């Protein structure tokens, strides 16, 4: 059996939404489908399919998105030599966390990294998290949220004795805890492709 046919026979398909480019706002994702063989990456694009050899991948960048009252979902930016990156996300078409897609996403990320880890060290750059500047903004917002949604209701509880303030403080604590977890997951860092940090696979 020719090598090309063997490679195609080992194709693994993942029902995940994809977007070309480096992100931005989208009301609804339309392109669904990404696949791997031993040598190539495939993805849906406008009703058709595009493909690139895995050897064209120059970087993989992982982040975690947080939707208040809905949870987290993973996002993977695959960077190529000489062309725009590809975003692969674990969300629904409307950008909300999806438990089933998160399981598929984790499988895709592990399979992709297992393949890329076979390449010589330094060929692919593996990174995670937001920029240092955005991290600082997130940390400031976290402090402000803690003061407004937790500390302020507790002060009002002490001053007024109204138990409703305790419920507000507890709800605020849940919100702040979610934001804190999201901030920690998105610390900028590199990682070993043979050991993908589990917090990046929500």
mmCIF file of C-alpha atoms in Angstrom:
data_model
loop_
_atom_site.group_PDB
_atom_site.id
_atom_site.type_symbol
_atom_site.label_atom_id
_atom_site.label_comp_id
_atom_site.label_asym_id
_atom_site.label_seq_id
_atom_site.Cartn_x
_atom_site.Cartn_y
_atom_site.Cartn_z
ATOM 1 C CA UNK A 1 0.000 0.000 0.000
ATOM 2 C CA UNK A 2 1.519 3.398 -0.965
ATOM 3 C CA UNK A 3 2.590 5.620 1.923
ATOM 4 C CA UNK A 4 0.017 8.318 1.021
ATOM 5 C CA UNK A 5 -2.847 5.802 1.190
ATOM 6 C CA UNK A 6 -1.557 4.399 4.483
ATOM 7 C CA UNK A 7 -1.423 7.913 5.921
ATOM 8 C CA UNK A 8 -4.991 8.668 4.794
ATOM 9 C CA UNK A 9 -6.185 5.390 6.334
ATOM 10 C CA UNK A 10 -4.899 6.571 9.710
ATOM 11 C CA UNK A 11 -6.902 9.790 9.536
ATOM 12 C CA UNK A 12 -8.505 10.870 12.841
ATOM 13 C CA UNK A 13 -11.417 13.324 12.649
ATOM 14 C CA UNK A 14 -12.481 15.687 15.434
ATOM 15 C CA UNK A 15 -15.800 17.556 15.482
ATOM 16 C CA UNK A 16 -14.420 20.947 16.477
ATOM 17 C CA UNK A 17 -14.995 24.436 15.126
ATOM 18 C CA UNK A 18 -12.107 26.184 13.399
ATOM 19 C CA UNK A 19 -11.337 29.737 12.319
ATOM 20 C CA UNK A 20 -8.569 30.999 10.048
ATOM 21 C CA UNK A 21 -6.563 33.959 11.320
ATOM 22 C CA UNK A 22 -5.560 35.167 14.777
ATOM 23 C CA UNK A 23 -8.968 35.441 16.440
ATOM 24 C CA UNK A 24 -11.346 38.383 16.706
ATOM 25 C CA UNK A 25 -15.102 38.642 17.146
ATOM 26 C CA UNK A 26 -17.451 36.159 15.485
ATOM 27 C CA UNK A 27 -21.179 35.912 16.229
ATOM 28 C CA UNK A 28 -21.343 32.307 15.060
ATOM 29 C CA UNK A 29 -18.711 29.819 13.960
ATOM 30 C CA UNK A 30 -19.514 28.062 10.706
ATOM 31 C CA UNK A 31 -16.564 25.828 9.801
ATOM 32 C CA UNK A 32 -16.642 22.552 11.727
ATOM 33 C CA UNK A 33 -14.122 19.778 11.376
ATOM 34 C CA UNK A 34 -10.405 19.214 11.877
ATOM 35 C CA UNK A 35 -8.452 16.026 11.222
ATOM 36 C CA UNK A 36 -4.988 14.547 11.636
ATOM 37 C CA UNK A 37 -2.985 11.892 9.872
ATOM 38 C CA UNK A 38 0.592 10.928 10.663
ATOM 39 C CA UNK A 39 1.831 13.598 8.266
ATOM 40 C CA UNK A 40 -0.899 16.190 7.690
ATOM 41 C CA UNK A 41 -3.475 18.479 9.303
ATOM 42 C CA UNK A 42 -6.861 19.000 7.623
ATOM 43 C CA UNK A 43 -9.597 21.512 8.438
ATOM 44 C CA UNK A 44 -12.951 22.715 7.117
ATOM 45 C CA UNK A 45 -13.037 26.008 5.249
ATOM 46 C CA UNK A 46 -16.117 27.479 3.563
ATOM 47 C CA UNK A 47 -17.695 24.168 2.636
ATOM 48 C CA UNK A 48 -14.404 22.708 1.454
ATOM 49 C CA UNK A 49 -11.264 21.429 3.137
ATOM 50 C CA UNK A 50 -7.726 22.716 3.471
ATOM 51 C CA UNK A 51 -4.631 20.790 4.444
ATOM 52 C CA UNK A 52 -1.028 21.430 5.411
ATOM 53 C CA UNK A 53 1.786 19.043 6.280
ATOM 54 C CA UNK A 54 2.595 18.891 9.981
ATOM 55 C CA UNK A 55 6.135 19.920 9.056
ATOM 56 C CA UNK A 56 4.747 23.397 8.176
ATOM 57 C CA UNK A 57 3.640 24.004 11.783
ATOM 58 C CA UNK A 58 5.955 26.461 13.522
ATOM 59 C CA UNK A 59 4.067 26.979 16.774
ATOM 60 C CA UNK A 60 1.175 25.916 18.967
ATOM 61 C CA UNK A 61 -0.373 28.341 21.464
ATOM 62 C CA UNK A 62 -2.976 27.251 24.029
ATOM 63 C CA UNK A 63 -5.349 29.461 26.019
ATOM 64 C CA UNK A 64 -8.483 28.985 28.097
ATOM 65 C CA UNK A 65 -11.576 31.171 27.648
ATOM 66 C CA UNK A 66 -13.997 31.774 30.522
ATOM 67 C CA UNK A 67 -17.715 32.551 30.110
ATOM 68 C CA UNK A 68 -19.342 33.767 33.337
ATOM 69 C CA UNK A 69 -21.949 31.297 34.670
ATOM 70 C CA UNK A 70 -21.109 28.865 31.861
ATOM 71 C CA UNK A 71 -17.515 27.774 32.469
ATOM 72 C CA UNK A 72 -14.288 27.398 30.506
ATOM 73 C CA UNK A 73 -13.312 26.086 27.102
ATOM 74 C CA UNK A 74 -9.967 25.565 25.417
ATOM 75 C CA UNK A 75 -8.578 27.323 22.362
ATOM 76 C CA UNK A 76 -5.582 26.284 20.271
ATOM 77 C CA UNK A 77 -3.809 28.538 17.789
ATOM 78 C CA UNK A 78 -1.761 26.560 15.271
ATOM 79 C CA UNK A 79 0.869 28.711 13.576
ATOM 80 C CA UNK A 80 2.290 27.887 10.178
ATOM 81 C CA UNK A 81 5.380 28.968 8.298
ATOM 82 C CA UNK A 82 4.491 31.786 5.933
ATOM 83 C CA UNK A 83 0.695 31.850 6.347
ATOM 84 C CA UNK A 84 -2.084 32.846 8.727
ATOM 85 C CA UNK A 85 -2.657 30.724 11.852
ATOM 86 C CA UNK A 86 -5.614 28.429 12.473
ATOM 87 C CA UNK A 87 -7.816 28.576 15.581
ATOM 88 C CA UNK A 88 -9.307 25.318 16.892
ATOM 89 C CA UNK A 89 -11.803 25.760 19.738
ATOM 90 C CA UNK A 90 -13.747 23.511 22.093
ATOM 91 C CA UNK A 91 -16.796 25.797 22.182
ATOM 92 C CA UNK A 92 -20.211 25.544 20.590
ATOM 93 C CA UNK A 93 -20.932 27.471 17.389
ATOM 94 C CA UNK A 94 -22.046 30.447 19.509
ATOM 95 C CA UNK A 95 -18.916 30.483 21.676
ATOM 96 C CA UNK A 96 -20.178 28.734 24.820
ATOM 97 C CA UNK A 97 -18.475 25.890 26.671
ATOM 98 C CA UNK A 98 -19.540 22.447 25.468
ATOM 99 C CA UNK A 99 -18.670 19.471 27.660
ATOM 100 C CA UNK A 100 -18.694 16.936 24.828
ATOM 101 C CA UNK A 101 -16.555 19.105 22.565
ATOM 102 C CA UNK A 102 -14.112 19.652 25.432
ATOM 103 C CA UNK A 103 -13.494 15.887 25.516
ATOM 104 C CA UNK A 104 -12.945 15.847 21.745
ATOM 105 C CA UNK A 105 -10.684 18.912 22.032
ATOM 106 C CA UNK A 106 -8.537 17.219 24.692
ATOM 107 C CA UNK A 107 -8.109 14.180 22.427
ATOM 108 C CA UNK A 108 -7.151 16.417 19.477
ATOM 109 C CA UNK A 109 -4.614 18.379 21.533
ATOM 110 C CA UNK A 110 -2.986 15.217 22.873
ATOM 111 C CA UNK A 111 -2.814 13.627 19.418
ATOM 112 C CA UNK A 112 -1.432 16.801 17.814
ATOM 113 C CA UNK A 113 1.242 17.164 20.489
ATOM 114 C CA UNK A 114 2.172 13.487 20.286
ATOM 115 C CA UNK A 115 2.837 13.925 16.569
ATOM 116 C CA UNK A 116 4.717 17.218 16.889
ATOM 117 C CA UNK A 117 6.833 15.950 19.800
ATOM 118 C CA UNK A 118 8.517 13.597 17.322
ATOM 119 C CA UNK A 119 10.063 16.534 15.489
ATOM 120 C CA UNK A 120 13.529 17.850 16.416
ATOM 121 C CA UNK A 121 13.643 20.062 19.506
ATOM 122 C CA UNK A 122 13.139 23.736 18.695
ATOM 123 C CA UNK A 123 11.308 23.081 15.423
ATOM 124 C CA UNK A 124 7.934 23.978 16.954
ATOM 125 C CA UNK A 125 7.414 26.582 19.685
ATOM 126 C CA UNK A 126 4.890 25.549 22.345
ATOM 127 C CA UNK A 127 3.411 28.385 24.399
ATOM 128 C CA UNK A 128 0.358 29.125 26.505
ATOM 129 C CA UNK A 129 -1.531 31.982 28.123
ATOM 130 C CA UNK A 130 -2.046 35.659 27.422
ATOM 131 C CA UNK A 131 0.561 38.388 27.015
ATOM 132 C CA UNK A 132 2.260 39.888 30.089
ATOM 133 C CA UNK A 133 0.387 43.159 29.515
ATOM 134 C CA UNK A 134 -2.998 41.489 29.345
ATOM 135 C CA UNK A 135 -2.167 39.402 32.414
ATOM 136 C CA UNK A 136 -1.521 42.569 34.419
ATOM 137 C CA UNK A 137 -4.859 44.010 33.264
ATOM 138 C CA UNK A 138 -6.609 40.792 34.285
ATOM 139 C CA UNK A 139 -4.961 40.907 37.718
ATOM 140 C CA UNK A 140 -6.083 44.501 38.271
ATOM 141 C CA UNK A 141 -9.635 43.628 37.222
ATOM 142 C CA UNK A 142 -9.544 40.677 39.612
ATOM 143 C CA UNK A 143 -8.667 42.979 42.527
ATOM 144 C CA UNK A 144 -11.423 45.421 41.571
ATOM 145 C CA UNK A 145 -13.942 42.577 41.297
ATOM 146 C CA UNK A 146 -12.925 41.282 44.720
ATOM 147 C CA UNK A 147 -13.455 44.697 46.272
ATOM 148 C CA UNK A 148 -16.797 45.345 44.586
ATOM 149 C CA UNK A 149 -18.395 41.917 44.730
ATOM 150 C CA UNK A 150 -16.977 40.467 47.948
ATOM 151 C CA UNK A 151 -15.506 43.094 50.244
ATOM 152 C CA UNK A 152 -18.207 45.738 49.728
ATOM 153 C CA UNK A 153 -21.166 43.399 50.502
ATOM 154 C CA UNK A 154 -19.362 42.194 53.646
ATOM 155 C CA UNK A 155 -18.840 45.780 54.827
ATOM 156 C CA UNK A 156 -22.515 46.535 54.148
ATOM 157 C CA UNK A 157 -23.454 43.385 56.076
ATOM 158 C CA UNK A 158 -21.507 44.581 59.098
ATOM 159 C CA UNK A 159 -23.021 48.066 58.879
ATOM 160 C CA UNK A 160 -26.631 47.107 58.177
ATOM 161 C CA UNK A 161 -26.989 43.571 59.451
ATOM 162 C CA UNK A 162 -28.957 42.616 56.317
ATOM 163 C CA UNK A 163 -28.445 38.929 55.520
ATOM 164 C CA UNK A 164 -29.049 39.648 51.844
ATOM 165 C CA UNK A 165 -25.541 41.130 51.768
ATOM 166 C CA UNK A 166 -24.130 37.761 52.826
ATOM 167 C CA UNK A 167 -25.760 36.082 49.821
ATOM 168 C CA UNK A 168 -24.368 38.829 47.581
ATOM 169 C CA UNK A 169 -20.880 38.291 49.019
ATOM 170 C CA UNK A 170 -21.108 34.527 48.448
ATOM 171 C CA UNK A 171 -22.228 35.030 44.838
ATOM 172 C CA UNK A 172 -19.424 37.529 44.360
ATOM 173 C CA UNK A 173 -16.949 35.038 45.795
ATOM 174 C CA UNK A 174 -17.984 32.429 43.239
ATOM 175 C CA UNK A 175 -17.544 34.969 40.448
ATOM 176 C CA UNK A 176 -14.127 36.086 41.685
ATOM 177 C CA UNK A 177 -12.983 32.485 42.164
ATOM 178 C CA UNK A 178 -13.858 31.739 38.533
ATOM 179 C CA UNK A 179 -11.952 34.798 37.342
ATOM 180 C CA UNK A 180 -8.965 33.873 39.513
ATOM 181 C CA UNK A 181 -8.892 30.338 38.093
ATOM 182 C CA UNK A 182 -9.061 31.710 34.555
ATOM 183 C CA UNK A 183 -6.210 34.139 35.283
ATOM 184 C CA UNK A 184 -4.010 31.373 36.679
ATOM 185 C CA UNK A 185 -4.653 29.081 33.711
ATOM 186 C CA UNK A 186 -3.661 31.865 31.308
ATOM 187 C CA UNK A 187 -0.299 32.759 32.819
ATOM 188 C CA UNK A 188 2.122 33.231 29.898
ATOM 189 C CA UNK A 189 4.576 30.330 29.686
ATOM 190 C CA UNK A 190 6.103 27.657 27.511
ATOM 191 C CA UNK A 191 5.607 23.935 28.042
ATOM 192 C CA UNK A 192 6.880 20.510 27.007
ATOM 193 C CA UNK A 193 4.722 18.941 24.240
ATOM 194 C CA UNK A 194 5.135 15.552 25.918
ATOM 195 C CA UNK A 195 3.462 16.926 29.061
ATOM 196 C CA UNK A 196 0.622 19.303 28.140
ATOM 197 C CA UNK A 197 -0.481 21.154 31.329
ATOM 198 C CA UNK A 198 -3.860 19.644 32.332
ATOM 199 C CA UNK A 199 -5.312 23.068 33.219
ATOM 200 C CA UNK A 200 -5.106 23.945 29.510
ATOM 201 C CA UNK A 201 -7.536 21.112 28.714
ATOM 202 C CA UNK A 202 -10.700 22.166 30.595
#
